[in-house]
GROMACS .gro file of C-alpha atoms in nm:
model
   93
    1MET     CA    1  -0.312  -1.211   0.737
    2ARG     CA    2  -0.440  -1.538   0.503
    3ASN     CA    3  -0.508  -1.485   0.126
    4GLY     CA    4  -0.807  -1.700   0.174
    5ASP     CA    5  -0.960  -1.458   0.397
    6TYR     CA    6  -1.013  -1.197   0.135
    7PRO     CA    7  -1.048  -1.389  -0.201
    8GLY     CA    8  -0.872  -1.206  -0.514
    9LEU     CA    9  -0.603  -1.037  -0.289
   10GLU     CA   10  -0.268  -1.255  -0.341
   11ASP     CA   11   0.098  -1.104  -0.321
   12MET     CA   12   0.105  -0.929  -0.649
   13ARG     CA   13   0.459  -0.816  -0.652
   14SER     CA   14   0.564  -1.202  -0.738
   15ARG     CA   15   0.345  -1.227  -1.017
   16PHE     CA   16   0.567  -0.983  -1.174
   17LEU     CA   17   0.899  -1.158  -1.080
   18GLY     CA   18   1.246  -0.939  -1.263
   19ARG     CA   19   1.519  -1.167  -1.423
   20ASP     CA   20   1.746  -1.229  -1.080
   21GLY     CA   21   1.377  -1.428  -0.999
   22LYS     CA   22   1.299  -1.163  -0.698
   23PRO     CA   23   0.976  -0.901  -0.693
   24PRO     CA   24   1.012  -0.544  -0.878
   25PRO     CA   25   1.068  -0.289  -0.622
   26LEU     CA   26   0.838  -0.051  -0.522
   27ARG     CA   27   0.799   0.279  -0.635
   28GLY     CA   28   0.523   0.543  -0.651
   29THR     CA   29   0.420   0.884  -0.791
   30ILE     CA   30   0.147   1.101  -0.727
   31LYS     CA   31   0.025   1.198  -1.061
   32ALA     CA   32  -0.294   1.426  -0.872
   33LEU     CA   33  -0.306   1.726  -0.609
   34GLY     CA   34  -0.685   1.733  -0.512
   35GLU     CA   35  -0.902   1.838  -0.215
   36GLY     CA   36  -1.014   1.587   0.095
   37ASP     CA   37  -1.322   1.808   0.189
   38GLU     CA   38  -1.580   1.546   0.131
   39PRO     CA   39  -1.757   1.351   0.374
   40LEU     CA   40  -1.584   0.990   0.359
   41GLN     CA   41  -1.889   0.739   0.195
   42MET     CA   42  -1.959   0.369   0.341
   43ARG     CA   43  -1.807   0.204  -0.025
   44HIS     CA   44  -1.520   0.454  -0.009
   45ALA     CA   45  -1.423   0.309   0.342
   46LYS     CA   46  -1.444  -0.041   0.213
   47ARG     CA   47  -1.235  -0.009  -0.134
   48LEU     CA   48  -0.968   0.208   0.098
   49ARG     CA   49  -0.977  -0.099   0.338
   50ARG     CA   50  -0.915  -0.356   0.094
   51ASN     CA   51  -0.661  -0.136  -0.047
   52ILE     CA   52  -0.493  -0.132   0.288
   53PHE     CA   53  -0.481  -0.543   0.265
   54GLN     CA   54  -0.346  -0.519  -0.125
   55LEU     CA   55  -0.044  -0.257   0.025
   56GLN     CA   56   0.013  -0.532   0.315
   57GLN     CA   57   0.013  -0.814   0.043
   58LEU     CA   58   0.275  -0.651  -0.164
   59GLY     CA   59   0.506  -0.604   0.172
   60ILE     CA   60   0.412  -0.195   0.271
   61ILE     CA   61   0.315  -0.174   0.638
   62HIS     CA   62   0.280   0.072   0.902
   63ILE     CA   63   0.103   0.358   0.695
   64ASP     CA   64  -0.018   0.639   0.822
   65VAL     CA   65  -0.414   0.564   0.782
   66ALA     CA   66  -0.597   0.905   0.792
   67TYR     CA   67  -0.795   1.086   0.613
   68ARG     CA   68  -0.578   1.393   0.555
   69GLN     CA   69  -0.331   1.151   0.387
   70LEU     CA   70  -0.579   1.093   0.086
   71ILE     CA   71  -0.562   1.271  -0.283
   72ASP     CA   72  -0.842   1.225  -0.484
   73GLY     CA   73  -0.931   0.902  -0.237
   74LYS     CA   74  -0.611   0.768  -0.298
   75PHE     CA   75  -0.331   0.685  -0.030
   76ALA     CA   76  -0.066   0.987  -0.116
   77ASP     CA   77   0.193   0.978   0.202
   78PHE     CA   78   0.390   0.695   0.228
   79SER     CA   79   0.611   0.904   0.478
   80THR     CA   80   0.564   0.650   0.797
   81ALA     CA   81   0.522   0.338   0.569
   82ILE     CA   82   0.775   0.020   0.595
   83THR     CA   83   0.886  -0.245   0.347
   84PRO     CA   84   1.046  -0.566   0.418
   85LEU     CA   85   1.401  -0.390   0.224
   86ARG     CA   86   1.377  -0.073   0.500
   87ILE     CA   87   1.327  -0.267   0.785
   88SER     CA   88   1.664  -0.486   0.676
   89SER     CA   89   1.855  -0.182   0.641
   90ARG     CA   90   1.750  -0.100   1.002
   91LEU     CA   91   1.906  -0.412   1.155
   92ARG     CA   92   2.211  -0.390   0.957
   93SER     CA   93   2.299  -0.036   1.090
   0.00000   0.00000   0.00000
């Protein structure tokens, strides 16, 4: 995916480099629990698609995109997600 394909998306991690010049590590905390039984509306689907593109820009790929993975309209389960760090550690094993 090229940034020109989706205006406004850029590699966000590279905007906040650490002292060593590298992007910050990826971390997350779930701060809310909610129910996911309301029907998915088109405006929410578009936002979720945009969020998927942003996650990919951050190097988070292979997330389980399913309605059951949403809490309060946000992706909450990253157990199957792969990041470049996780890929490189698998190659070293």
